[in-house]
Short mmCIF file of C-alpha atoms in Angstrom, two decimals:
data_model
loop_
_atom_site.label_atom_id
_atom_site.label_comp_id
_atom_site.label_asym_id
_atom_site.label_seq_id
_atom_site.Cartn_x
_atom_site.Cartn_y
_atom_site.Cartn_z
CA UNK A 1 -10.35 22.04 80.42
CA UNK A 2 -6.87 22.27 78.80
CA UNK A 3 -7.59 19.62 76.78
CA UNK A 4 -10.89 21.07 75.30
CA UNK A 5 -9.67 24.96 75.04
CA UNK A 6 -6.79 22.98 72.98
CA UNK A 7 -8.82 21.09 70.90
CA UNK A 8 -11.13 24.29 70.28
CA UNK A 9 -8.37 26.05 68.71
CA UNK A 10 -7.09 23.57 66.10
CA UNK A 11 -10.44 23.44 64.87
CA UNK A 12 -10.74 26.91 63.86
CA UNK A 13 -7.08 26.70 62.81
CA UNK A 14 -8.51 23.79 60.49
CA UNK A 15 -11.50 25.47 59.45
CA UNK A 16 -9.99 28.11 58.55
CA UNK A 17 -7.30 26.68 56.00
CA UNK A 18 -10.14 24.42 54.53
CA UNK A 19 -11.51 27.92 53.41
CA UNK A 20 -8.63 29.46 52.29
CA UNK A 21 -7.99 26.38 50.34
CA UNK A 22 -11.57 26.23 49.05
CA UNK A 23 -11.66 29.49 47.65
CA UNK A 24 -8.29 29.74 46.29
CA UNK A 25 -9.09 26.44 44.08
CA UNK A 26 -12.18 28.40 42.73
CA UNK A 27 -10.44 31.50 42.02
CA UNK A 28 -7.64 29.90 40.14
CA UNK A 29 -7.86 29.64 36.01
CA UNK A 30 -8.91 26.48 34.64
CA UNK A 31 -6.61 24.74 31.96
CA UNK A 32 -8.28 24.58 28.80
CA UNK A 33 -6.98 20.46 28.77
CA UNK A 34 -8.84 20.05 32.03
CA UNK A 35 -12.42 20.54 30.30
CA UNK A 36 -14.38 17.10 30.35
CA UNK A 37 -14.49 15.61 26.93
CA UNK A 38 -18.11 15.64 25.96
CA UNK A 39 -17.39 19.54 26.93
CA UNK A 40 -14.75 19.53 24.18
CA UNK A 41 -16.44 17.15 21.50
CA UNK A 42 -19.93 19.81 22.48
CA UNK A 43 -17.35 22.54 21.28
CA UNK A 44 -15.46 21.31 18.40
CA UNK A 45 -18.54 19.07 16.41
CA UNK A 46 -21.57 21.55 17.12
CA UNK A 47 -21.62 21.92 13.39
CA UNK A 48 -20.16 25.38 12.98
CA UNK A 49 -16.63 23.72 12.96
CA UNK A 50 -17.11 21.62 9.97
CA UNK A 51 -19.07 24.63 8.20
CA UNK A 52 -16.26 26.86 8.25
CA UNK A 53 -13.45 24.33 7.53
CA UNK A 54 -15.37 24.01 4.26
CA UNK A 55 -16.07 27.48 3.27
CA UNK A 56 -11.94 27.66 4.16
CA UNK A 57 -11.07 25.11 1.76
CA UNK A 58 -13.79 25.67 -0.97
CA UNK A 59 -12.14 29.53 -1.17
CA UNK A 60 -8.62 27.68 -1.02
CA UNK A 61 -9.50 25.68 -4.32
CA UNK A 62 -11.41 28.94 -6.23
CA UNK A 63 -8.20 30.97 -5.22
CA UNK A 64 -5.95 28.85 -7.15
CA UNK A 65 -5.66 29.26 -10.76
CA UNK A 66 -4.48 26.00 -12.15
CA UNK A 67 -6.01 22.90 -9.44
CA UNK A 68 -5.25 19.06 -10.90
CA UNK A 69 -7.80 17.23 -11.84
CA UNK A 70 -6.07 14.35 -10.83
CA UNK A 71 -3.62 14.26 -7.81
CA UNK A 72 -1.68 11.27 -6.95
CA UNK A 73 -0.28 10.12 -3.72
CA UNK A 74 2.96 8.12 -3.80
CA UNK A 75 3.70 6.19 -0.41
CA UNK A 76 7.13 5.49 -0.41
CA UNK A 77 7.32 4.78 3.68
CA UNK A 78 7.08 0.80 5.03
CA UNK A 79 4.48 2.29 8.01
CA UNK A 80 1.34 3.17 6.50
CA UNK A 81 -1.06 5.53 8.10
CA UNK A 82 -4.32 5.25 6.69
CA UNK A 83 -6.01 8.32 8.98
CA UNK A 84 -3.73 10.53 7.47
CA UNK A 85 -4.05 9.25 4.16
CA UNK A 86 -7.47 9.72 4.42
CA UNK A 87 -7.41 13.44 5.41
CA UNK A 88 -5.62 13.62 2.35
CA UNK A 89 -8.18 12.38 0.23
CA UNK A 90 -11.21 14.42 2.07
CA UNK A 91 -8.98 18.02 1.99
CA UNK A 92 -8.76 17.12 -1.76
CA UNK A 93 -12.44 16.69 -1.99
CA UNK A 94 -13.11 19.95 -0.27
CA UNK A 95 -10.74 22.23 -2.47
CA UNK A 96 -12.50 20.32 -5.59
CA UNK A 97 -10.08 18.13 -6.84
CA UNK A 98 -11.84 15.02 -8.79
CA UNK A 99 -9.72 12.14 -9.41
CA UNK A 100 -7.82 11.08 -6.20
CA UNK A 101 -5.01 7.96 -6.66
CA UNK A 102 -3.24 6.75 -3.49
CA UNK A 103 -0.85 4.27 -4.56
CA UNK A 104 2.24 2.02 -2.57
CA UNK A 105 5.15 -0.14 -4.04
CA UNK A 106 3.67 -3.30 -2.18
CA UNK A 107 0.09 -2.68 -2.72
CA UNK A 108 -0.96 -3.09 1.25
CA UNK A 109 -3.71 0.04 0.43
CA UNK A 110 -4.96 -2.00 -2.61
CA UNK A 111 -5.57 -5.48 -0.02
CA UNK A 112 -7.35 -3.22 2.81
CA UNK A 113 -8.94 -0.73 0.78
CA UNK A 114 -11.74 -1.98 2.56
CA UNK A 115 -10.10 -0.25 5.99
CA UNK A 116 -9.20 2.37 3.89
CA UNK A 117 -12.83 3.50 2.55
CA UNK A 118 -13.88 3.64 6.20
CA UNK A 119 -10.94 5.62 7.19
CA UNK A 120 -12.47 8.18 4.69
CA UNK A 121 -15.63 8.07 5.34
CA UNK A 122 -15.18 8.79 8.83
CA UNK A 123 -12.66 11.34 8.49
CA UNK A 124 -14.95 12.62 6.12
CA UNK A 125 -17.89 12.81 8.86
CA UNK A 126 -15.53 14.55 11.13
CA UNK A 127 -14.18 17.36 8.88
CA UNK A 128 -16.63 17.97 6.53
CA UNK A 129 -19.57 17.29 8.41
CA UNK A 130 -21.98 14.19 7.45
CA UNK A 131 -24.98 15.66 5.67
CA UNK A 132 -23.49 17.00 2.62
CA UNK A 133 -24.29 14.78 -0.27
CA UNK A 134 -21.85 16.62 -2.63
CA UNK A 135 -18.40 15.10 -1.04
CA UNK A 136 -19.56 11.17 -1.39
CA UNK A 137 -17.60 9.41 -3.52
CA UNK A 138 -16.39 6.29 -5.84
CA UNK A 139 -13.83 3.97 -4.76
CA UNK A 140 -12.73 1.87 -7.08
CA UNK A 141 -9.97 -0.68 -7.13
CA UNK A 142 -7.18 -2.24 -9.54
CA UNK A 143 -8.74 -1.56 -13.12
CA UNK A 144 -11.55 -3.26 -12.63
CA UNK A 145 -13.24 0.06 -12.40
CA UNK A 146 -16.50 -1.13 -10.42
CA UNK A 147 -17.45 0.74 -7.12
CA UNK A 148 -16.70 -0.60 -3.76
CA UNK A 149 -18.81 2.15 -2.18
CA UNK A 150 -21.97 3.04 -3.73
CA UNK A 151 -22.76 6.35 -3.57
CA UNK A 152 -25.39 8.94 -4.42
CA UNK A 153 -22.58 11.68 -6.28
CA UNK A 154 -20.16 10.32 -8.63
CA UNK A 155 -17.43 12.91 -7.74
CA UNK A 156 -15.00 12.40 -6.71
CA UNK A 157 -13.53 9.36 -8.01
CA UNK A 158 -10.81 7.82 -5.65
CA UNK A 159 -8.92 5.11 -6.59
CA UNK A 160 -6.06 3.01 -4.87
CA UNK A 161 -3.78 1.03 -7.06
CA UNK A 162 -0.73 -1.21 -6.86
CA UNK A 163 2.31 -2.19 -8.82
CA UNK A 164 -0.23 -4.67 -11.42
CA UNK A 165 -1.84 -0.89 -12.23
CA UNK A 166 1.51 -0.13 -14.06
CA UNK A 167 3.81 -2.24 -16.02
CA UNK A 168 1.86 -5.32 -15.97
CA UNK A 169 -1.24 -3.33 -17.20
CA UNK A 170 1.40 -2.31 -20.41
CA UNK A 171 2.38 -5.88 -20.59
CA UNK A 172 -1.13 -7.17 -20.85
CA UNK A 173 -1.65 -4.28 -23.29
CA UNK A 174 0.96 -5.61 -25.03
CA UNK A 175 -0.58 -9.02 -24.99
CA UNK A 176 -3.77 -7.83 -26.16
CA UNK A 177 -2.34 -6.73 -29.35
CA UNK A 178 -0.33 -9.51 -30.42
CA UNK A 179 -3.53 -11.78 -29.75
CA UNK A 180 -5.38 -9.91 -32.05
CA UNK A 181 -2.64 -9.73 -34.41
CA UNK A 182 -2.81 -13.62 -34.53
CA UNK A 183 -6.36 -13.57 -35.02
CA UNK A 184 -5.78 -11.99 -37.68
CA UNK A 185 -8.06 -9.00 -36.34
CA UNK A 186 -5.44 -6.80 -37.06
CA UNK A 187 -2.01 -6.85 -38.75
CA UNK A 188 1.04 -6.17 -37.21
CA UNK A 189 1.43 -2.60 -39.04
CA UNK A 190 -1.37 -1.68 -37.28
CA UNK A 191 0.54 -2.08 -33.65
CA UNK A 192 1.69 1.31 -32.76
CA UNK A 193 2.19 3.49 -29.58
CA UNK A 194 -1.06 5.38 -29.85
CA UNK A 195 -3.00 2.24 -30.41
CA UNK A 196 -1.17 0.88 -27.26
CA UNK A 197 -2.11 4.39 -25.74
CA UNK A 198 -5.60 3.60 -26.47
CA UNK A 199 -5.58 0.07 -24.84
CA UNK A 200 -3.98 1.30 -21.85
CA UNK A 201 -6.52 4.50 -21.39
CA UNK A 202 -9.43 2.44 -21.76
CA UNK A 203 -8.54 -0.08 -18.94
CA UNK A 204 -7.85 2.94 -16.43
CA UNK A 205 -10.65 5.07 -17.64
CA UNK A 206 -9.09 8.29 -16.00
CA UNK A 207 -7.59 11.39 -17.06
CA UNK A 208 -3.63 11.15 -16.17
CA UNK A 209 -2.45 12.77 -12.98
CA UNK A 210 -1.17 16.50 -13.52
CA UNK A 211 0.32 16.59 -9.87
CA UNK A 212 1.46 13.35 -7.94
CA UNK A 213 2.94 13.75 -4.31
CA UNK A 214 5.15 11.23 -2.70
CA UNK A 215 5.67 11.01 0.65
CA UNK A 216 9.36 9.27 1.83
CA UNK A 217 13.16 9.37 0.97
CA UNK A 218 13.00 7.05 -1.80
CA UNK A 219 13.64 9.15 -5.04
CA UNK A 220 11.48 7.08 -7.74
CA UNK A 221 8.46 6.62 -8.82
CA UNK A 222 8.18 3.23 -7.13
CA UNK A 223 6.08 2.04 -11.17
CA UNK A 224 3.31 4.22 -10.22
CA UNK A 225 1.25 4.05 -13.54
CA UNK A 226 4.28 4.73 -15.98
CA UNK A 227 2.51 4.96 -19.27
CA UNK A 228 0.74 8.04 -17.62
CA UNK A 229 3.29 10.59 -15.62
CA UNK A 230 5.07 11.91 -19.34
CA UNK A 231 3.32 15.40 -18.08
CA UNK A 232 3.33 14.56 -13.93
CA UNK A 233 4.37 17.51 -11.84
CA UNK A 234 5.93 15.52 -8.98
CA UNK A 235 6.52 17.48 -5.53
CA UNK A 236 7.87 15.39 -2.47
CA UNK A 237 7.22 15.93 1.20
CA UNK A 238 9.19 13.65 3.78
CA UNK A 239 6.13 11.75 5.42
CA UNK A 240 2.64 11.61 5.01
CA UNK A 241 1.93 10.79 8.84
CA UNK A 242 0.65 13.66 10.70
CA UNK A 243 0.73 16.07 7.26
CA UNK A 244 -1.03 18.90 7.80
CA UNK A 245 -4.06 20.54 5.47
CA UNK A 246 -1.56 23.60 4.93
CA UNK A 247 1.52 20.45 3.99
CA UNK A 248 -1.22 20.09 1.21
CA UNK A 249 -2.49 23.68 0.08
CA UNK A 250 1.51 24.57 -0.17
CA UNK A 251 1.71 21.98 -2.63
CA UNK A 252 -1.42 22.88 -4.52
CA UNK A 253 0.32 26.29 -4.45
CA UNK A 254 3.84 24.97 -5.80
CA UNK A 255 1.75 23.43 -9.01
CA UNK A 256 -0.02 26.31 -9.32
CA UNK A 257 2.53 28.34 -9.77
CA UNK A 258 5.03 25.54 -11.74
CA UNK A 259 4.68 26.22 -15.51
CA UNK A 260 5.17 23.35 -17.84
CA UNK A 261 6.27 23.99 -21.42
CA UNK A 262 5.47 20.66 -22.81
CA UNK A 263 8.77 20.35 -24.30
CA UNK A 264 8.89 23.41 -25.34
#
């Protein structure tokens, strides 16, 4: 009988901390990290996210006075990141920027441009939302000028050159004329820096870069198209990995506000 009234009497003691436990674990908060992850994706991609990032950036753009038509982006790092790069491209999409060049000293964008134009498109998907029509674009590599993504919009135009996009593009230039010049097709008065100016805009078939951000301690230019910075704003920033959308409108804001007297 000892043995039982015993036994009796843990039980409820047991019983009773099982409750006590039970309802103090559904009383307490929940961390918001603790949600299940379809939960969060449910949250964060129902559509209303990607709506209001845009309206946020389209006002960001219309707010500015002076926005580049052409932006460059200078990678002067030996890790490339091509998510972030790709944010990059789709924030500058959003705000209304046109012409887009990303651009490193050893060209390793250029060879996977491939991984890079799926980079954006996805990141595009995710920020933007993937039913709006007005945000495809053009990628086109070296100066070839063809599209590697075919798209229904032709804005904007992104494009991702090397170190062959800048002095050996002059030096072919160059070549060019001297040809002709043998040929007799023209005569050697006729060489002159606007008529090389004229070569050289006709292969790139863009409007030059008003604003061109590098990203990295180096402090040069790395040959990013030379013939066509004379009027670049340049702004650095130390990385481009895990740059933020505000890293980007700051800048926007720097140029806006930058005035350049043309040698005045």
């Amino acid at each position: 009988m000892a043995t039982v009234s015993w036994l009796r009497v843990r039980l409820q003691t047991w019983r009773g901390r099982f409750w006590q436990r039970t309802v103090a674990a559904l009383l307490l908060p929940v961390p918001v990290t603790e949600f299940p992850d379809y939960l969060k994706k449910a949250r964060d991609y129902d559509g209303k996210g990607a709506e209001s990032r845009r309206s946020r950036w389209i006002s960001d753009g219309n707010s500015l006075k002076k926005l580049p038509v052409h932006i460059g982006f200078v990678v002067a790092e030996e890790e490339l990141s091509y998510t972030d790069i790709a944010n990059l491209v789709v924030w500058c999409m959003a705000v209304g920027i046109s012409h887009v060049s990303v651009y490193d000293h050893h060209g390793i964008f250029q060879k996977n441009h491939v991984c890079l134009q799926e980079e954006i498109v996805k990141q595009q998907q995710s920020l933007l939302g993937g039913d709006d029509s007005r945000y495809n674009m053009d990628l086109l590599k070296n100066n070839t000028d063809k599209p590697q993504h075919f798209v229904v919009s032709c804005r904007p135009i992104v494009k991702v050159l090397s170190p062959e996009d800048g002095k050996h593009s002059i030096v072919q230039a160059a070549r060019k004329l001297c040809h002709s010049v043998e040929k007799k097709e023209w005569s050697a008065k006729d060489i002159s820096v606007s008529m090389l100016d004229i070569l050289l805009r006709e292969s790139k078939n863009t409007p030059d870069p008003e604003l061109v951000v590098k990203f990295g301690p180096v402090n040069s230019t790395l040959g990013f198209l030379p013939w066509h910075i004379r009027l670049t704003e340049f702004i650095s920033l130390p990385s481009h990995k895990n740059v933020s959308y505000e890293d980007l409108f700051t800048v926007l804001q720097q140029y806006n506000a930058c005035q350049q007297r043309l040698g005045q």
